[in-house]
XYZ file of C-alpha atoms in Angstrom:
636
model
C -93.617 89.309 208.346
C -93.956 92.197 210.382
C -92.119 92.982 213.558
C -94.372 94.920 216.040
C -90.818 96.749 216.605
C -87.168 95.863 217.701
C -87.703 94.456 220.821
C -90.170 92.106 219.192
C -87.003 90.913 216.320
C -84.887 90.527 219.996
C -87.156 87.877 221.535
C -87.797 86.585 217.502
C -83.548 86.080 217.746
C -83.387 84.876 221.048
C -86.151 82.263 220.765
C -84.107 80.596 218.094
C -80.899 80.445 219.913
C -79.565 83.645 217.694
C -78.438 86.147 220.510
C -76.672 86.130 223.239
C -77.057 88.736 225.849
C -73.641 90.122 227.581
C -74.456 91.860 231.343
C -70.738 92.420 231.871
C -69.764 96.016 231.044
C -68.200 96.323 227.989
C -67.180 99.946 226.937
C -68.308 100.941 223.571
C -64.840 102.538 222.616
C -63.398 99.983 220.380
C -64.017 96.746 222.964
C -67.179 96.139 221.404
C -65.397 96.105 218.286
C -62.848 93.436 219.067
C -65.668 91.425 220.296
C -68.045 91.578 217.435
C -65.130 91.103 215.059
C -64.591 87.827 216.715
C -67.859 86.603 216.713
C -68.833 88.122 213.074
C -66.090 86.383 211.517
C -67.116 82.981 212.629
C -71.047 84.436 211.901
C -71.933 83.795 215.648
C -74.521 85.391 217.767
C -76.313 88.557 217.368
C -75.191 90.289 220.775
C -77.031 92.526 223.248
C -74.636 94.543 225.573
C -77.164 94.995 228.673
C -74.315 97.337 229.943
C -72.850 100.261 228.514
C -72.355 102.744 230.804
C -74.996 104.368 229.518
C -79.179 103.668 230.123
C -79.246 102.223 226.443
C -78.000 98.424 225.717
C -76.677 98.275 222.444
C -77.501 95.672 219.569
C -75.391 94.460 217.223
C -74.597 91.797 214.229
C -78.850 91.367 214.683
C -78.111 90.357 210.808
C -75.123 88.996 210.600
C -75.539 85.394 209.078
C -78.268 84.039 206.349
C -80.803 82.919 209.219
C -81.019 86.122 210.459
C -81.203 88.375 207.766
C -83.755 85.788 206.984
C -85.718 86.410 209.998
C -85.294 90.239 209.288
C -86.790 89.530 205.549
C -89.590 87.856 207.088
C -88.516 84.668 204.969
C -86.836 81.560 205.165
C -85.209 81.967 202.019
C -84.056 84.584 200.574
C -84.673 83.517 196.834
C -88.766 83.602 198.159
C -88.781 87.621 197.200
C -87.137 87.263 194.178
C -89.940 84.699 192.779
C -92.203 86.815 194.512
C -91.628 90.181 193.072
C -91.094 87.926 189.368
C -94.535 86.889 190.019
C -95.933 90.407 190.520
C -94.112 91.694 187.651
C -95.336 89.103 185.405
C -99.216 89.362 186.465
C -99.434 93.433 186.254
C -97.243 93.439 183.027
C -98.667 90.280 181.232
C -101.584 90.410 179.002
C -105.213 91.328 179.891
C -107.293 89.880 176.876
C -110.465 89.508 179.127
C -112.451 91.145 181.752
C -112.213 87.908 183.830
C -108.461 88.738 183.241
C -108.191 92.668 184.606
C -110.772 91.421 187.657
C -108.573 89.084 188.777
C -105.765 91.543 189.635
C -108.027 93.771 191.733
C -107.768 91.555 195.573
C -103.663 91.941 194.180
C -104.021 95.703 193.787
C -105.891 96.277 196.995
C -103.003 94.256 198.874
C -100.028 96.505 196.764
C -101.970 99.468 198.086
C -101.877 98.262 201.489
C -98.149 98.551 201.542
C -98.091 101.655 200.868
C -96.663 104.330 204.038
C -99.429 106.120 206.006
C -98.561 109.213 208.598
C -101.031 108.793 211.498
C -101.789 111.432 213.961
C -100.879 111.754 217.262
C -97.151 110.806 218.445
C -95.772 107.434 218.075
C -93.666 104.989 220.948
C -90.840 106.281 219.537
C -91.696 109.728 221.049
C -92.581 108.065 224.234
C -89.307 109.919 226.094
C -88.448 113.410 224.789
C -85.222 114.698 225.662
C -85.793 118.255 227.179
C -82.190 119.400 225.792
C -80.880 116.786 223.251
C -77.610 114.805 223.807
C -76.746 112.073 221.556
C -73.668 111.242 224.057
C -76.425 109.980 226.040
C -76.278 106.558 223.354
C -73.822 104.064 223.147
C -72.448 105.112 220.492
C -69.555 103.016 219.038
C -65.771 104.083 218.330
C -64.952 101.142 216.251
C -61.486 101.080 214.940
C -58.361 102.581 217.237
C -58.006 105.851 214.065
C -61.090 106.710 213.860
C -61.796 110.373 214.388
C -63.959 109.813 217.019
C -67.451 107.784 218.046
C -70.065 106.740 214.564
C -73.906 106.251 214.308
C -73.555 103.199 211.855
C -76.846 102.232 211.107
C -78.796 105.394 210.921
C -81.874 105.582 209.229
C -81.673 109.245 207.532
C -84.940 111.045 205.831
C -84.515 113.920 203.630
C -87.110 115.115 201.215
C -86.703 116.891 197.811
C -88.042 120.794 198.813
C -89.573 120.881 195.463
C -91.152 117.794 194.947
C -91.560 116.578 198.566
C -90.759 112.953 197.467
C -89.110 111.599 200.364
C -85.612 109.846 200.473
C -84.611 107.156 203.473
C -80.933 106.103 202.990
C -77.637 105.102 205.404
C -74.897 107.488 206.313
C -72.422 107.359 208.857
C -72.375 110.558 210.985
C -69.434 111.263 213.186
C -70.822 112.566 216.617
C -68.285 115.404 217.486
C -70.674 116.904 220.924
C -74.065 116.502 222.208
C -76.506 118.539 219.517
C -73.377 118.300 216.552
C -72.791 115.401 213.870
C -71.357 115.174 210.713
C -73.349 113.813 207.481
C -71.558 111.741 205.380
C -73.130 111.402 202.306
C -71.788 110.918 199.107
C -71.926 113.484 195.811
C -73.841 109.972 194.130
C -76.351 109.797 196.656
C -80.228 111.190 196.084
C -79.743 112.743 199.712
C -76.977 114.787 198.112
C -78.893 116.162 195.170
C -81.516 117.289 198.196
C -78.710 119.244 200.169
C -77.871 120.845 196.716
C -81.560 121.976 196.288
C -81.503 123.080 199.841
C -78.253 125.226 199.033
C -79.966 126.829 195.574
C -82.973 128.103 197.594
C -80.347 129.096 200.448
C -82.982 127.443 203.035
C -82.172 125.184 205.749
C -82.555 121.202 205.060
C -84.621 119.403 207.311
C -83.304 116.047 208.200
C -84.360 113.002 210.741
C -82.528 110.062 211.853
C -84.604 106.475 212.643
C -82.948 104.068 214.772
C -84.207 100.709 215.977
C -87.775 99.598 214.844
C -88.603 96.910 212.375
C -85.515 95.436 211.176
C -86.503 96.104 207.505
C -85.943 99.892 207.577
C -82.608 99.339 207.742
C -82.269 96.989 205.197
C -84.816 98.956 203.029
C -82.424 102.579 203.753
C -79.850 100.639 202.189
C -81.577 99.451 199.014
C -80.436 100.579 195.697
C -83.883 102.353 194.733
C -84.080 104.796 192.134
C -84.335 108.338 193.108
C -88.298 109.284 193.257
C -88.900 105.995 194.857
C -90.126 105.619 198.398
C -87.668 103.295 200.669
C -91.007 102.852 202.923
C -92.978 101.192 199.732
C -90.365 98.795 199.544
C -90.316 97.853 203.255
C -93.880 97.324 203.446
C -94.337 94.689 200.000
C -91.155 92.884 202.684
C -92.941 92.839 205.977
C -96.453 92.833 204.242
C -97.805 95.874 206.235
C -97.949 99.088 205.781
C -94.805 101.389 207.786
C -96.898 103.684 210.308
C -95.392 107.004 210.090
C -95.619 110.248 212.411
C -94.716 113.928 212.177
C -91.607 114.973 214.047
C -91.552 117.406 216.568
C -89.243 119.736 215.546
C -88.791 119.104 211.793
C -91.284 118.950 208.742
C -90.572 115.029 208.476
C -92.082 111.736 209.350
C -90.357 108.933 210.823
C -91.506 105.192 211.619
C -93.748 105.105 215.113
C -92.338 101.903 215.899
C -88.797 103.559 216.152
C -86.584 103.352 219.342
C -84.827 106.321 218.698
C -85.368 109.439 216.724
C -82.960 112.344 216.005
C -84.174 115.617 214.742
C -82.301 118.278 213.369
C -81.318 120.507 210.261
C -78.338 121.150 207.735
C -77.573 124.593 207.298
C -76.459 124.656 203.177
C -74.612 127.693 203.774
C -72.379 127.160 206.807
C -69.496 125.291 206.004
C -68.562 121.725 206.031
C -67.133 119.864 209.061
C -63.678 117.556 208.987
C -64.836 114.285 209.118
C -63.468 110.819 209.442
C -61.174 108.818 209.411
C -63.510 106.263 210.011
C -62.717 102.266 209.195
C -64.783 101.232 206.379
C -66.988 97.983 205.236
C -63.837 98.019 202.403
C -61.532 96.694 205.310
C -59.327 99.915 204.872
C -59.857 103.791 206.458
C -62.229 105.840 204.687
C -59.667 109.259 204.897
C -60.827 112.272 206.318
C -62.525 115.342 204.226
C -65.170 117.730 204.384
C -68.938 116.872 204.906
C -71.928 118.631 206.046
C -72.955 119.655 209.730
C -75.945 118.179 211.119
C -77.461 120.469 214.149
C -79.168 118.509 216.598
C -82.908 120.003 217.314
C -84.821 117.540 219.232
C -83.857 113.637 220.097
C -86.956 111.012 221.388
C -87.055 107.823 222.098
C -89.315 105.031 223.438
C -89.503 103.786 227.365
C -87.681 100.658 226.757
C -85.758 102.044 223.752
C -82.323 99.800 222.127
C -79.267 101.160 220.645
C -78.918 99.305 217.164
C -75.297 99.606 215.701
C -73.014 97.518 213.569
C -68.816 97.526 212.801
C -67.697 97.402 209.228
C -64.407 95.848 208.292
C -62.157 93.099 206.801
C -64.935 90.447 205.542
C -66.810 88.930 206.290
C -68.917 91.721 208.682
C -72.618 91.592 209.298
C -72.824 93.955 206.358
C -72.102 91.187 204.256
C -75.325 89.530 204.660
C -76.926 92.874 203.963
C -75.695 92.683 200.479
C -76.475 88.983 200.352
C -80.251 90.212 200.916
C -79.567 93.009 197.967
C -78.071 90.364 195.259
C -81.312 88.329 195.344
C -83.787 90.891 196.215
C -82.730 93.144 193.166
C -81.971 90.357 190.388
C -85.634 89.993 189.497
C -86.476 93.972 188.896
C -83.158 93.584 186.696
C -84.359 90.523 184.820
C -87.416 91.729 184.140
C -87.267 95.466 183.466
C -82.975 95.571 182.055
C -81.225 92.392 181.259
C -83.914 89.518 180.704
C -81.135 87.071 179.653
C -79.420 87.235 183.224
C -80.093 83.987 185.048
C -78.205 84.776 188.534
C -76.239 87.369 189.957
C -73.600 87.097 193.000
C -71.692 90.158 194.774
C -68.996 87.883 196.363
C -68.370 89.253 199.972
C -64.422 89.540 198.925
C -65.542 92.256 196.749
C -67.253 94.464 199.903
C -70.455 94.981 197.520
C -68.574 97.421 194.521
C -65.540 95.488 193.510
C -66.847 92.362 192.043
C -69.974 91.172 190.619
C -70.699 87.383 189.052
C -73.223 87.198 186.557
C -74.633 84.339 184.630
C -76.414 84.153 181.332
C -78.631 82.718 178.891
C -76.030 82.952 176.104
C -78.146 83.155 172.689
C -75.120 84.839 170.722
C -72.018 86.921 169.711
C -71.133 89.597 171.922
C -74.008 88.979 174.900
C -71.510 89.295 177.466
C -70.579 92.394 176.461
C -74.227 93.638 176.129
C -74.937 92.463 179.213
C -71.388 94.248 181.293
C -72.584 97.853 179.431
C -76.322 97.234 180.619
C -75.189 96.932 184.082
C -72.180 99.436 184.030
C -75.474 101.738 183.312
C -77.704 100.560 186.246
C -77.923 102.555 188.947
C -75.534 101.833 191.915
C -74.133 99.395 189.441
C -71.953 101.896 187.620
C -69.252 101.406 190.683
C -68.891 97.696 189.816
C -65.195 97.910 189.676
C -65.203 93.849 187.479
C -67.881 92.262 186.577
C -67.516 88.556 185.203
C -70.095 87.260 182.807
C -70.306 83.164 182.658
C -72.773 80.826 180.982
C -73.864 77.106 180.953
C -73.913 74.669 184.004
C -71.419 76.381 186.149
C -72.486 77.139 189.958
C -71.759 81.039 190.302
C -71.870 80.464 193.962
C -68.823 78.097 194.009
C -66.221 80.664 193.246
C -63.699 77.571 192.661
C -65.835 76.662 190.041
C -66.222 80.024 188.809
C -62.398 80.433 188.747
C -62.085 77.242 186.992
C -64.572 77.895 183.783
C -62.683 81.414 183.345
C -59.759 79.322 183.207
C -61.067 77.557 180.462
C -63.115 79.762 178.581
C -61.168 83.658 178.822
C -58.160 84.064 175.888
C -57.027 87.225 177.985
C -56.459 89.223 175.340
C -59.469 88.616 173.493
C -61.838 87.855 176.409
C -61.231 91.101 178.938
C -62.355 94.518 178.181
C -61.075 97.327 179.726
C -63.235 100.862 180.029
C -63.281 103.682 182.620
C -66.147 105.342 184.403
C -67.285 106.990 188.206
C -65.980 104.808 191.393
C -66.938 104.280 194.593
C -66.076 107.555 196.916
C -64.870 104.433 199.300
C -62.245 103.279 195.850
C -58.977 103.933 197.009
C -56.974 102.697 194.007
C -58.294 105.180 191.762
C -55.648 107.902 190.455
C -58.508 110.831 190.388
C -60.907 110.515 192.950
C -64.342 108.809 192.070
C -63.638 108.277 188.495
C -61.225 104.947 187.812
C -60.964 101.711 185.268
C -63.480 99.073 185.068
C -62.512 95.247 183.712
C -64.932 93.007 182.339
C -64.752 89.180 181.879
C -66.188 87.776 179.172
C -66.207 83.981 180.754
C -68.670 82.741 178.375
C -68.421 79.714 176.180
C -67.140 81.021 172.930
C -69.114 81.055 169.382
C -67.145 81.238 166.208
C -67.576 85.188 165.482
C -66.042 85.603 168.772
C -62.337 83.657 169.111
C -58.840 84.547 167.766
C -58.595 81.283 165.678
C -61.016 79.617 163.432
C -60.769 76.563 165.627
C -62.108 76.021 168.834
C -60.202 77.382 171.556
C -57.518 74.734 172.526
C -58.099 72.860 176.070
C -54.708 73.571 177.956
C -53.584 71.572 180.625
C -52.215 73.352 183.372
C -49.184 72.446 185.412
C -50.061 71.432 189.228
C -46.918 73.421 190.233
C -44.380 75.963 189.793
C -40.414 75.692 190.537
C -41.017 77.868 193.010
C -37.217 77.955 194.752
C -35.902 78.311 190.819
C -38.115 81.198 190.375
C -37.513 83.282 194.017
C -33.404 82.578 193.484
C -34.013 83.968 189.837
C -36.158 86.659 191.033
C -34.787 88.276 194.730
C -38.282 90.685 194.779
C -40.404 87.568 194.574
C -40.784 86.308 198.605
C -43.600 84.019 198.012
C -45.302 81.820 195.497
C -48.893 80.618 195.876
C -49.540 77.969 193.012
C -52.163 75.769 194.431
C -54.707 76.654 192.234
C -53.178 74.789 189.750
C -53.690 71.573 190.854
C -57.088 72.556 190.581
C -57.137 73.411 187.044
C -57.601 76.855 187.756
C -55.110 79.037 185.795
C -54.199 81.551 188.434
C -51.116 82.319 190.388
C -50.647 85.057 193.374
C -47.266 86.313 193.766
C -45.874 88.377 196.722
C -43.544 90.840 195.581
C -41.684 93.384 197.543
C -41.873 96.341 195.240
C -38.611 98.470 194.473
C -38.489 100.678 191.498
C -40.556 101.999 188.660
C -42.218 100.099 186.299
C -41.391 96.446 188.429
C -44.526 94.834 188.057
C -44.531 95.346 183.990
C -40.972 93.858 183.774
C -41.496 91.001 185.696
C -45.012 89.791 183.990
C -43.542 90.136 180.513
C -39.932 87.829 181.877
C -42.144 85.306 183.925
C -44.595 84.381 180.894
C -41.709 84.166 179.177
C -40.615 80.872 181.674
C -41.270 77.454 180.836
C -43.060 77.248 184.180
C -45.539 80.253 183.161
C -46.309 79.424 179.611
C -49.837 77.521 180.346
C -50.571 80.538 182.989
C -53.035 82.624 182.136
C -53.230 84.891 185.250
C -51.195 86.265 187.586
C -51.571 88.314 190.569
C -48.962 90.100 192.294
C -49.474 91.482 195.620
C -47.332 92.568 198.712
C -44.763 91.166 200.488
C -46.541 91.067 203.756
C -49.757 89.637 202.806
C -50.425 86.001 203.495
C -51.156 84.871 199.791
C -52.325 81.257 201.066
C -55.523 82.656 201.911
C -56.875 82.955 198.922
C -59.989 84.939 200.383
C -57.917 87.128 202.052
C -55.579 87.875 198.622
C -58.603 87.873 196.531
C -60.025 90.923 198.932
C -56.949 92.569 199.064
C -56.307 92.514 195.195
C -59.727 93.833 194.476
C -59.439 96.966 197.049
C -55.691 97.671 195.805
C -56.065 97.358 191.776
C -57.672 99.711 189.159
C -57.852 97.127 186.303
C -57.180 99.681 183.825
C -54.200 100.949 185.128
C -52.920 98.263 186.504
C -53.367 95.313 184.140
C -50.355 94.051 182.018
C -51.407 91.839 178.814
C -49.245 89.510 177.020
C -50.570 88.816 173.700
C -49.787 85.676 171.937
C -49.779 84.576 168.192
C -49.326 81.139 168.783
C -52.707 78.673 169.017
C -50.384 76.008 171.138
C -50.106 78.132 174.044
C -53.036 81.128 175.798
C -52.275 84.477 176.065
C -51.546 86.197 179.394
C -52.456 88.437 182.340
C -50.907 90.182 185.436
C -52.719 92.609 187.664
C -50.395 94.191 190.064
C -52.692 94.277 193.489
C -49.986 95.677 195.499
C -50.139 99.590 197.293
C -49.908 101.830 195.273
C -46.640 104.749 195.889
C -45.636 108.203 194.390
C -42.273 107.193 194.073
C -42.791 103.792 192.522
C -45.935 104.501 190.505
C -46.816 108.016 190.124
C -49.438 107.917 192.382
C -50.222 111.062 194.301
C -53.163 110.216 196.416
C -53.241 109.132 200.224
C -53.260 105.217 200.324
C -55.353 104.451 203.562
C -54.227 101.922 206.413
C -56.456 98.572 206.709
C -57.897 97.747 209.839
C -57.032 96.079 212.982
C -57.498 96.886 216.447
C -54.741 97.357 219.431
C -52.657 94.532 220.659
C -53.797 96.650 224.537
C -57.433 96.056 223.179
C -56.856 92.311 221.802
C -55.696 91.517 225.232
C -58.183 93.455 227.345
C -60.648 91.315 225.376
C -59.064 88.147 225.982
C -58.726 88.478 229.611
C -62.918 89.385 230.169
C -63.630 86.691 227.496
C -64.916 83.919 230.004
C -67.315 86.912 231.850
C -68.984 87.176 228.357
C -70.724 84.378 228.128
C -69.775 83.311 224.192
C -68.193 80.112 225.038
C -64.644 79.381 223.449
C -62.962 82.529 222.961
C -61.686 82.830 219.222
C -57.959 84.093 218.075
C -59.046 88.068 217.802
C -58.958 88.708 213.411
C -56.965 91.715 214.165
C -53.522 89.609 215.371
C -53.291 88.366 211.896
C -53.499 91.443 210.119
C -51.264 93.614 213.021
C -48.194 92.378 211.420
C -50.084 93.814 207.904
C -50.507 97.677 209.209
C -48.340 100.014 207.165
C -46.981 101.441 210.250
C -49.138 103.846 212.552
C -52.304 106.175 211.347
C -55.383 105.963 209.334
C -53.129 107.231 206.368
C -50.353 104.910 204.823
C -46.618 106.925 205.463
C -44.609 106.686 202.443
C-alpha cells in the first residue's frame, strides 16, 4: 500500500487509535525524549507534538510497535513480504520448459517494472515552500539525551550518487545541526555513502548531497535496508508500497528526491575541507556514541510542503521504535538469504537485546556434520552481517522467538568447549568493547542437535540435570567481590547464571570462573555471566543487553575444558566495563543513557496536560543510579 504522503500515514494511525496528538508545548530539548521513552517502552502511541515552538509539529515513534510498522509495510503481517518476495524468486528463477511457461511471467514483469523510480518534471509538494535563505533551526529538531553535543536529524533520508557511475545511494545518518546552513554527516567508513565521499575526494570535486524527510513511511524504512551497493533503495520501496516513488530534481543540487516529501535539505560536502567534531550523541546501543571527526554538510537550499511534518525518532536502552525497524529487516531480508546464500536457513531473529549487531538467532534444516558452522561463515560474509558480534545456530522443533526456549535447547545441546567457535573480524563503528576500533571477536553457537562426527565422546551427549539453585549466601561469604547471584534460570532448566561482581584487580574474572566451576554448586553449570556490581541482574533483558554491548567474546570468554563424560564443560564471559588499569584496555568506555532527574520531574509534573492517560515511572530513574558518574565518556 501506498501512502499519498505523511499526512495521509497520520490520519491511517489515528483512525486506528495509534496516535495521540499532544497541543501542550513540549520543548524539543530532551522533554520530548523523556516522554517518548516512556511511552516507547510500554510500545504506546505514535505522538504528534502540535506545539514546538516552532511552525513544524513533530512526529515521532510513527513505527514503534508491530501494528504500525505494519501499517508502514502496507501489510498486516510482516511474514506476507517474505512469502512474497520467495514467490517472485521462485517464478523468475524456476524453470521455463515452455512458451506457455515464459508468457506467463510477462503481466509479472510489467508489474516489477512498474516499481521501478521515475523523476517527473516540474517541482513536487515537497517544494511547495522554498526557504529564501535556508535555516534548519527553523525544525524541531530534537536534543535527545542531556550529553549530547547538541540538537540531531534522526531519521534523515540522505541521497548521494556514485560521480562515476551515477547509481544512486539512499541511506540513514545522523547529522548534528551545529547553525542554520551547517551539519555534520555521520556516516560510517562501511557505508556505500562513504565510498561516494571518497570518490568525491579522488576527483577533488564537491559531493552533492540531499536530505528527504517525511513522505511515505517506506523511505525510511527502505534508507535503512541492508541493500547491496549498486542497488537502488527506491526499487525496493516501490515492490513494498506497490507504486512506483515519484521523484524530482532539486533545486540547487544534481539530485532527485521523493515529491511526496515534507521536507527537503539541499546542500554539498566539500572532500577537501576538513572534518567537523561531532557527537556525543546517545545511540540505538543504549550507550554514547563518543565524539570524532566527520564530514561538513553546507546547507544550499531547504523546501518544504504547505502543511509540511517534522518526522524524528530517539534511540536508546531497548526497546525504542527502532526496534521494530529491525523487526521489519529480520523478515523482510530472510527470503533473499534463503534463496540466493544459505537455502538451509529456516528462520532468522535479531533479538531487540542485541540493538540489531550483537546477536542474531538462526535456525536450520540440519542435513549434517559441521552445517552450523557453514552456515555462521556464510553469514559472517553477508553484507551488513559481518558485524554480527554472536550468532547462535539451532535446529529441530524449537521456537527461535521464545528466547527461554532458545536458552533452554543451548543448554542441552552446546558442550562449550566443543560447541563455540571463536574468530575475529570488522565491528560495528557503534562496538564499544572492541580493543582496536572496528575490528573485534566474533562467537558462534553451534546449538544444533549433535551427529556422531561432531561430539567429544562416542556416546551421545549425556542429559544433565541442572540444580534449581545455588548456595548463594555460601558463595558471596566465600567470595567478598561477588554482590549478587541471579540463579533462576535454573529452575528452568536453562544452564545459565549472571553474577554481579565488583571488579578489583587484574585478571579477576579468569580466577574466579576457573575456582567457581570448581564448586559443587557450579559443576552442572555450563554458563556463566559476570557483570557489574550496579546492574540489576534480575532483569534478565536488561543483563542480557548489557552483556552483549560490554563483551568481545574473544577476549573476554574463559573456557573450562573437561575430560570427564559425567559432568559438561564450562563457560564465563565477563560482561562487565572494561578499564586500563584492570584490563589493559585503552579506549574510552562510553556512559549509557538516562535523562536528568530536573527533566524526569519536569515531565511528571505536565504529564496530566498530555493527554496519555496514566503517567508511567520515567525508564531513566532506574538506570540513574547505573551512570558511571557525569559525561558522555566513562571517568576512570
Amino acid at each position: 500500500m501506498a501512502y499519498k504522503n505523511l499526512q495521509d500515514f497520520i490520519a491511517a494511525l489515528e483512525k486506528e487509535g495509534e496516535l495521540v496528538r499532544i497541543k501542550e508545548f513540549v520543548d524539543p530539548k530532551l522533554i520530548i525524549t523523556e516522554i517518548t521513552d516512556r511511552i516507547s517502552k510500554q510500545y504506546g502511541p505514535a505522538l504528534l507534538f502540535e506545539n514546538t515552538g516552532t511552525e513544524f509539529p513533530l512526529l515521532i515513534n510513527s513505527m514503534g510497535n508491530y501494528k504500525r510498522m505494519c501499517m508502514a509495510l502496507g501489510v498486516n503481517n510482516m511474514d506476507e513480504i517474505t512469502q512474497e518476495i520467495e514467490s517472485m524468486f521462485k517464478m523468475i528463477t524456476g524453470p521455463k520448459d515452455s512458451i506457455m511457461d515464459k508468457l506467463k511471467m510477462i503481466p509479472k514483469l510489467g508489474q516489477i517494472s512498474s516499481w521501478m523510480p521515475k523523476t517527473i518534471s516540474g517541482r513536487g509538494a515537497c517544494q511547495e515552500v522554498i526557504q529564501n535563505e535556508p535555516d534548519i533551526t527553523k525544525f524541531p529538531v530534537l536534543t535527545c539525551w542531556p550529553e549530547d553535543g547538541g540538537p540531531f536529524v534522526t531519521l534523515p533520508v540522505i541521497h548521494t550518487k556514485d560521480p562515476h557511475t551515477n547509481i544512486r545511494n539512499v541511506g540513514m545518518y545522523r547529522m548534528q545541526v551545529f547553525g542554520p546552513t551547517l551539519t555534520g554527516m555521520h556516516w560510517h567508513k562501511h557505508k556505500v555513502s562513504a565510498r561516494h565521499f571518497n570518490e568525491y575526494k579522488k576527483l577533488g570535486q564537491k559531493m552533492p548531497v540531499a536530505v528527504a524527510l517525511g513522505g511515505d513511511p517506506i523511505y525510511t524504512y527502505a534508507a535503512t535496508a541492508p541493500l547491496p551497493d549498486g542497488v537502488d533503495e527506491y526499487i525496493l520501496a516501490g515492490f513494498l508500497r506497490k507504486k512506483r516513488v515519484e521523484l524530482v530534481q532539486c533545486i540547487t543540487q544534481d539530485l532527485q528526491v521523493p515529491a511526496d516529501a515534507d521536507i527537503i535539505i539541499e546542500g554539498y560536502i566539500d572532500p577537501s575541507e576538513d572534518f567537523i567534531w561531532e557527537g556525543p550523541f546517545g545511540d540505538h546501543t543504549g550507550y554514547y556514541s563518543l565524539a570524532d571527526w566527520y564530514p561538513q554538510f553546507h546547507i544550499t537550499c531547504i523546501t518544504h510542503r504547505k502543511n509540511a511534518v517534522y518526522p524524528t525518532t530517539i534511540v536508546g536502552i531497548p526497546p525504542q521504535e527502532d526496534a521494530w525497524i529491525g523487526k521489519a529487516t529480520e523478515r523482510i531480508f530472510l527470503a533473499p538469504i534463503k534463496m540466493t546464500m544459505v537455502p538451509e536457513i529456516i528462520d532468522m531473529v535479531l533479538p531487540m537485546e542485541g540493538v540489531f549487531h550483537n546477536l542474531v538467532i538462526i535456525k536450520i534444516k540440519k542435513d549434517y556434520a559441521g552445517q552450523a558452522l557453514k552456515v555462521m561463515n556464510s553469514m559472517w560474509g553477508a553484507g551488513q552481517m559481518m558485524f554480527t558480534k554472536m550468532m547462535i545456530v539451532v535446529d529441530g522443533e524449537v521456537n527461535i522467538h521464545d528466547q527461554k526456549a532458545v536458552a533452554k535447547y543451548i543448554s542441552e545441546n552446546v558442550d562449550p568447549q566443543q560447541d563455540i567457535v571463536f574468530n575475529s573480524g570488522p565491528m560495528d563503528v557503534l562496538d564499544h568493547s572492541c580493543s582496536k576500533a572496528a575490528f573485534g571477536g566474533k562467537m558462534g553457537i553451534d546449538a544444533t542437535q549433535k551427529l556422531p562426527e561432531e561430539m567429544r565422546f562416542e556416546n551421545a551427549m549425556p542429559n544433565f540435570e541442572n540444580k534449581n539453585s545455588i548456595a548463594k549466601e555460601k558463595i558471596l561469604a566465600e567470595f567478598p567481590a561477588i554482590k549478587d547471584i541471579n540463579d533462576s534460570l535454573l529452575k528452568e532448566n536453562i544452564s545459565l547464571v549472571f553474577i554481579a561482581i565488583e571488579k578489583n584487580k587484574k585478571g579477576q574474572i579468569a580466577e574466579l570462573s576457573k575456582a567457581l566451576f570448581e564448586l559443587a554448586d557450579f559443576k552442572l553449570v555450563k554458563i556463566i555471566i559476570f557483570l557489574e556490581h550496579t546492574i540489576d541482574i534480575s532483569d534478565i533483558a536488561d543483563a542480557v543487553w548489557r552483556f552483549s554491548n560490554n563483551v568481545d567474546p574473544k577476549r573476554d570468554a574463559f573456557v573450562i575444558s573437561v575430560d570427564s563424560q559425567q559432568e559438561p564443560s564450562h563457560i564465563a564471559f565477563d560482561g562487565t566495563k572494561k578499564t586500563k588499569e584492570f584490563d589493559g584496555f585503552t579506549r574510552d568506555w562510553p556512559n549509557i543513557l538516562a535523562n536528568t532527574q530536573e527533566v524526569i520531574n519536569q515531565v511528571d509534573a505536565m504529564w496530566d496536560k498530555l493527554g496519555l492517560g496514566p503517567m508511567p515511572v520515567s525508564p531513566s530513574r532506574k538506570y540513574l543510579g547505573q551512570l558511571y558518574g557525569t559525561g558522555a565518556v566513562v571517568k576512570e
